[in-house]
XYZ file of C-alpha atoms in Angstrom:
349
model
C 12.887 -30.877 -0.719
C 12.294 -27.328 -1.006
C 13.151 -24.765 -3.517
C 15.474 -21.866 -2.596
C 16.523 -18.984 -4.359
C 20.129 -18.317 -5.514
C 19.552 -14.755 -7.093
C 20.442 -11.676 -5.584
C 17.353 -9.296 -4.707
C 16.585 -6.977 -7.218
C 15.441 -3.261 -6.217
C 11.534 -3.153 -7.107
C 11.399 0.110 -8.422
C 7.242 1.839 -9.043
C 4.764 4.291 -7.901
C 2.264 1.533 -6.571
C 5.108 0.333 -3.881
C 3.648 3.774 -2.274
C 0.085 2.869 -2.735
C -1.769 1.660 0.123
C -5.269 -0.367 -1.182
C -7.983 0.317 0.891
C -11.815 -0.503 -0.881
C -11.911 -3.766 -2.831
C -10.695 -4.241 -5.909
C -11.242 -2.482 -9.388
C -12.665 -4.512 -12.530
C -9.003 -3.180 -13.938
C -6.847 -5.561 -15.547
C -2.525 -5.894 -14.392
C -0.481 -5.781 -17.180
C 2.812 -5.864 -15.516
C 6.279 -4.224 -17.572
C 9.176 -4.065 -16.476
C 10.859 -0.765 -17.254
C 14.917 -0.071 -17.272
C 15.997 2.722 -15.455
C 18.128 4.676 -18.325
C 21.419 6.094 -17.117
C 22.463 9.722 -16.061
C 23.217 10.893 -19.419
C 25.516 13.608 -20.222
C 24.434 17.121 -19.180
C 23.472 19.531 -21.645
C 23.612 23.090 -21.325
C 20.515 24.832 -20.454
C 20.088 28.445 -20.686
C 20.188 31.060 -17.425
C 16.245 32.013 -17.402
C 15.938 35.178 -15.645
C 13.237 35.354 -13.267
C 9.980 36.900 -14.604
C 8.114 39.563 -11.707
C 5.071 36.962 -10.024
C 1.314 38.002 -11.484
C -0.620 40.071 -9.124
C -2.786 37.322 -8.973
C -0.506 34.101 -7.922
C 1.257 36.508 -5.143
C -2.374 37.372 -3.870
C -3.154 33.248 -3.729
C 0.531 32.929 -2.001
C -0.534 35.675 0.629
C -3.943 34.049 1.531
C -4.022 32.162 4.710
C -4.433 28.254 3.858
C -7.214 26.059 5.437
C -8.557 22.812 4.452
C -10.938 22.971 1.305
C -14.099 20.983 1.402
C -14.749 17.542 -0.610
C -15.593 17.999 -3.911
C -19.176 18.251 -4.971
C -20.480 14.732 -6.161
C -19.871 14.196 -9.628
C -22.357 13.164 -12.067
C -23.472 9.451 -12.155
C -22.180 9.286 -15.727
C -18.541 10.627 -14.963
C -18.595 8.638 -11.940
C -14.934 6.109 -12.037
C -15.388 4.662 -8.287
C -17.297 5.079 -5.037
C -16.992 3.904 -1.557
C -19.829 5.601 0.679
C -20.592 8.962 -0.243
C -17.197 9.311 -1.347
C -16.523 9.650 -5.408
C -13.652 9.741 -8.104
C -14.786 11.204 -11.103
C -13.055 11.057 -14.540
C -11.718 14.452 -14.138
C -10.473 14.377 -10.485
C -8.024 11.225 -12.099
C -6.977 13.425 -15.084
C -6.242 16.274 -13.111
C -4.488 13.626 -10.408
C -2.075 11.964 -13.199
C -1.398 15.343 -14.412
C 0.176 16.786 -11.537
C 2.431 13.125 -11.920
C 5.909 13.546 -12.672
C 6.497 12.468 -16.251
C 8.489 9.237 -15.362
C 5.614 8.277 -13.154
C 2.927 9.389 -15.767
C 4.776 6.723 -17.990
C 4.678 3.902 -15.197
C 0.795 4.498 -14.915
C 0.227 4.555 -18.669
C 2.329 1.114 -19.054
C 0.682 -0.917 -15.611
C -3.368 -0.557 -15.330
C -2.844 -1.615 -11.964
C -1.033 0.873 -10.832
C -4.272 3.399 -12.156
C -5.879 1.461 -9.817
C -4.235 2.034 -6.758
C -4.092 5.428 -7.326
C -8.010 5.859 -7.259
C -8.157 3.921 -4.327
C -5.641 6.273 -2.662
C -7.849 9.249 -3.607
C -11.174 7.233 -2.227
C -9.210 7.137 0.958
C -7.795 10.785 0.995
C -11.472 11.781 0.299
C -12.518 9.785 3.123
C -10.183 11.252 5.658
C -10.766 14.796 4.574
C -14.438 14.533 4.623
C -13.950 13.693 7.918
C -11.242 16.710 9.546
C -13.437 19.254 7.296
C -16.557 17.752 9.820
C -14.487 17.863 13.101
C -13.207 21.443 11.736
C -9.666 19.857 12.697
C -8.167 22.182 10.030
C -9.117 25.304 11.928
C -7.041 24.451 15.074
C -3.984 27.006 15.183
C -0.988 25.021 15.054
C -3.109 22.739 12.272
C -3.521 25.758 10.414
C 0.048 27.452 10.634
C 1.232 23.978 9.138
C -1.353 23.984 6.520
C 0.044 28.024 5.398
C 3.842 26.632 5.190
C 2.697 23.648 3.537
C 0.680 25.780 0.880
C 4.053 28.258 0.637
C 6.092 25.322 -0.301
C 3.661 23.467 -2.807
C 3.060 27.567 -4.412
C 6.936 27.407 -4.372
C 7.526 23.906 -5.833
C 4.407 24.726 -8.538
C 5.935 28.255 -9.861
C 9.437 26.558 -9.931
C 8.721 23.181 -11.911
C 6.633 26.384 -14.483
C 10.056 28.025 -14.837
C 12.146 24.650 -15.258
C 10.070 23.153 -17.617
C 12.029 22.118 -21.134
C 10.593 23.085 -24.149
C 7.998 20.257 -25.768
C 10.709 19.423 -28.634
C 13.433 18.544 -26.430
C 15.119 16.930 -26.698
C 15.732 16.834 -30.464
C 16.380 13.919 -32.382
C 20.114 14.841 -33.189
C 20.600 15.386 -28.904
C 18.791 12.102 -28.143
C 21.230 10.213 -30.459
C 24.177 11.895 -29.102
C 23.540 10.999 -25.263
C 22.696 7.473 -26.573
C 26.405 6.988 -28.335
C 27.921 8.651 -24.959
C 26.423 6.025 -22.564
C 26.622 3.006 -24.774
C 28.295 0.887 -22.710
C 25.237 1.999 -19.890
C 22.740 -0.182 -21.956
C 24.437 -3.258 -22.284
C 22.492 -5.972 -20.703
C 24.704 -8.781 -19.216
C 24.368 -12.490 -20.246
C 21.860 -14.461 -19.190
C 20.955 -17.732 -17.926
C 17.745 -19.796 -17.738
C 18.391 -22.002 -14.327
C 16.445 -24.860 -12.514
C 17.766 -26.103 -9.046
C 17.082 -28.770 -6.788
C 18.009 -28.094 -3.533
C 18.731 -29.808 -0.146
C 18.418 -27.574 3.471
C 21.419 -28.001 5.458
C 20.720 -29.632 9.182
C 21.194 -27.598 12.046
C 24.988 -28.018 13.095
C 25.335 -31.018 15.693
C 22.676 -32.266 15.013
C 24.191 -36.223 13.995
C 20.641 -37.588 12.992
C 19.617 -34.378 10.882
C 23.232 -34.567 9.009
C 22.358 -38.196 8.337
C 19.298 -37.841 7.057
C 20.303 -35.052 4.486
C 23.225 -37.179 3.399
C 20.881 -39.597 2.370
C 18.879 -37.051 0.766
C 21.479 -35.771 -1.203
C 23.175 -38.821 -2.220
C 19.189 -40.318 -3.634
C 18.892 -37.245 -5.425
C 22.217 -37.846 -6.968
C 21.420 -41.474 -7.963
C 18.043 -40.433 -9.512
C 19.848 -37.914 -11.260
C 22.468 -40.612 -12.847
C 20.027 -42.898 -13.884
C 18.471 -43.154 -17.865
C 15.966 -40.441 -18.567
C 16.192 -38.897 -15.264
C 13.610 -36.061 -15.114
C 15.062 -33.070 -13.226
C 11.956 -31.279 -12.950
C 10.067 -34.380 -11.366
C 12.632 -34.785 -9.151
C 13.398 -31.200 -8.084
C 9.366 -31.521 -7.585
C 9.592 -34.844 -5.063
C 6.976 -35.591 -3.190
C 5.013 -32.604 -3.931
C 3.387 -33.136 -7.100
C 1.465 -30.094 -6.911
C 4.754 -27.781 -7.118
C 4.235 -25.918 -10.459
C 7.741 -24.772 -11.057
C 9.762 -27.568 -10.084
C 12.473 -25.594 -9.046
C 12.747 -23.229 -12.819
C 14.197 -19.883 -11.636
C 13.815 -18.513 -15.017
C 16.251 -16.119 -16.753
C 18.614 -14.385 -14.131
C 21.187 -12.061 -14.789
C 24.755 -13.094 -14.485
C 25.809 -10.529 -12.440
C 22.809 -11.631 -10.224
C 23.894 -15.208 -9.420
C 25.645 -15.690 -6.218
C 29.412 -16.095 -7.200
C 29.852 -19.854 -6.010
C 27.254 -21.008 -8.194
C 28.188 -18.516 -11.133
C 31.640 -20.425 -11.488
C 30.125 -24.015 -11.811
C 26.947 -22.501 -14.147
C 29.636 -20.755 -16.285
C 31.163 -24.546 -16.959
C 28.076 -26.195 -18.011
C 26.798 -27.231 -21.369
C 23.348 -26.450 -22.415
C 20.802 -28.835 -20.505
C 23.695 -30.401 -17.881
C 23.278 -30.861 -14.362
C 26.507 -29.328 -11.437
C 27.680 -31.450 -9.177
C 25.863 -30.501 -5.677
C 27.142 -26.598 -4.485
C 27.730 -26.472 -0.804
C 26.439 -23.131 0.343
C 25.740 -22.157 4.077
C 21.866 -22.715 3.590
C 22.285 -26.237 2.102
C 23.092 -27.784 -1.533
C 22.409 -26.598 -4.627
C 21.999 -28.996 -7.891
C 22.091 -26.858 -11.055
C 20.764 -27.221 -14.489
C 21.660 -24.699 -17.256
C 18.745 -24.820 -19.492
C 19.638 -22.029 -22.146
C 22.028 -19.284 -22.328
C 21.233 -15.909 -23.675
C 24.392 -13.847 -24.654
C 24.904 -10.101 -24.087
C 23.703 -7.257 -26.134
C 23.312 -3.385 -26.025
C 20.006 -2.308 -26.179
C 18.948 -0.116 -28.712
C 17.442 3.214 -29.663
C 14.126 2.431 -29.893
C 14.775 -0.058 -26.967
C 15.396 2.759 -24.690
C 13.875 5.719 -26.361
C 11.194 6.875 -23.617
C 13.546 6.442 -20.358
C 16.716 8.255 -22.079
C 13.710 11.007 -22.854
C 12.323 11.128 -19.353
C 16.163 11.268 -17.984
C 17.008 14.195 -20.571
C 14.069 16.236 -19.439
C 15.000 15.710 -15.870
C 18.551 16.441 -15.678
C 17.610 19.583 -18.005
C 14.693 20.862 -15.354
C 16.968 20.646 -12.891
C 19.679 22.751 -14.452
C 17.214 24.713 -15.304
C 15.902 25.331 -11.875
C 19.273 25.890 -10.258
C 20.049 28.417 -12.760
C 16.709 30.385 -12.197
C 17.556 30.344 -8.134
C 21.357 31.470 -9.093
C 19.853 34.239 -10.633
C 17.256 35.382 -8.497
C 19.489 35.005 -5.735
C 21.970 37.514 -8.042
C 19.516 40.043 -8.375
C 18.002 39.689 -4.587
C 21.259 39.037 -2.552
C 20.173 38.295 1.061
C 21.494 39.397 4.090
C 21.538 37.869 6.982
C 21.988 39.482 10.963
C 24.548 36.637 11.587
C 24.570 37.886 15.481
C 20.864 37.910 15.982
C 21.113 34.325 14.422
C 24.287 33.414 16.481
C 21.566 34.740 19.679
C 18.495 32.994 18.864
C 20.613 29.518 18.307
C 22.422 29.833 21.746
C 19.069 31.074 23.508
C 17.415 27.910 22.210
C 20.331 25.282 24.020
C 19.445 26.691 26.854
């Protein structure tokens, strides 16, 4: 008998889904959390911020033609975090990496060590790869190089507009957080719970007279071993293999995550009973409800740091569209429409 799952798949949601590992492992302990995405609260007003005139000195770094930069020089021994080769990570090049993080990633690193992890393996890699180009002078190719001048225009772009859209360190306040918390109450309630074991019986391939046989008999042993005095569900869900260590325990799963056929008989069960056998397309299901957990709306506290992160996001972004409406107020552009019209039929030829 084998174990299959009767959850729906949950959306894994983290930065080191992106990560790719590539040197052997870190001494760095996982210490996995998982973190609730808060809800798009409310939106409060932000302010028009008028565009200030660019420093002589960021529009002379936007102007300069971009190429590749060399590694970075060796750090010292001491400040050293990891190594593969010649290739190093010092203490610095991770603060300065996590920095340029976007908050609700800088709080996914802080809470999961393994994550950190990744990360310096990633920049191991990049270091690897760009030691290499810089040697093959790859970077000073034309078309390399025009790529590498729009890509610098739109990180100089993206840099100077997250400095203009950035919310002041106090916000939100205490009064706004609580606010946005009473608007979206009903966003934070978490659903009832169940804690589920299953046994469960493959359906035979259709026509096959034999298979469906043998599975009857399967289904109908399990069924007597369940009836009888001091049956042990988890031995049995376990059968023959003895070295199973979860004897078909699915943990705690969501209501609104169980598959609706089995919700209905799980929703009828008293604490510690076993469902009559669930006919699914993959096979039978035996169910026993183990405990119940009943809904409840998070709290405050409980949800403090996301609802932050989400406030400071959906404020930067206001705050960016605002600055752009007002640029674009003060520099209208104007566009040769016909020359445009030109160029695009010219190009289906």
């Amino acid at each position: 008998m084998t174990t299959a799952l009767i959850v729906k798949p949950l959306r894994s949601i983290g930065l080191a889904a992106a990560v790719a590992a590539f040197v052997a492992p870190l001494d760095v302990s996982a210490q996995t959390q998982a973190q609730t995405q808060a809800p798009a609260p409310r939106a409060v007003q932000a302010p028009v911020r008028k565009p200030q005139p660019q420093p002589a000195a960021q529009a002379q770094a936007a102007a300069t033609p971009a190429s590749v930069a060399a590694a970075p020089k060796p750090a010292a021994p001491e400040n050293v975090i990891a190594r593969v080769g010649e290739t190093n990570v010092s203490a610095d090049d991770l603060r300065s990496y996590v920095a340029a993080l976007a908050p609700r990633e800088q709080a996914a690193l802080a809470k999961d060590p393994a994550m950190l992890s990744q990360a310096v393996r990633l920049l191991l890699a990049n270091r690897l790869v760009l030691q290499e180009a810089v040697a093959k002078k790859w970077d000073q190719q034309p078309a390399v190089a025009a790529q590498l001048d729009r890509a610098r225009e739109g990180a100089v772009v993206e840099l100077y507009l997250q400095s203009v859209s950035t919310p002041p360190a106090n916000f939100p306040s205490e009064d706004d957080l609580q606010k946005v918390y009473e608007a979206n109450r009903a966003a934070f309630l978490m659903p009832r719970q169940f804690q589920l074991a299953q046994i469960f019986v493959a359906a035979p391939k259709e026509g096959d007279k034999a298979a469906e046989d043998k599975v009857k008999q399967e289904l109908d042993d399990v069924q007597r071993k369940l009836k009888a005095p001091g049956a042990d569900f988890a031995a049995i869900a376990r059968g023959d293999n003895n070295a199973a260590k979860d004897a078909g325990d699915l943990g705690w799963v969501a209501e609104s995550q169980i598959r609706p056929e089995i919700r209905n008989q799980v929703m009828g069960l008293a604490k510690n009973s076993v469902s009559e056998p669930i006919k699914l397309d993959d096979g039978w299901h035996i169910i026993k409800l183990l405990d119940t957990k009943a809904s409840y709306t998070r709290t405050l506290p409980e949800v403090r740091d996301q609802l932050v992160l989400q406030i400071r996001s959906e404020r930067s972004n206001m705050m960016r569209r605002a600055y752009l409406a007002e640029l674009l107020k003060q520099h209208p552009p104007v566009l040769n429409e016909l020359a445009l019209s030109s160029l695009l039929d010219a190009s289906k030829k």
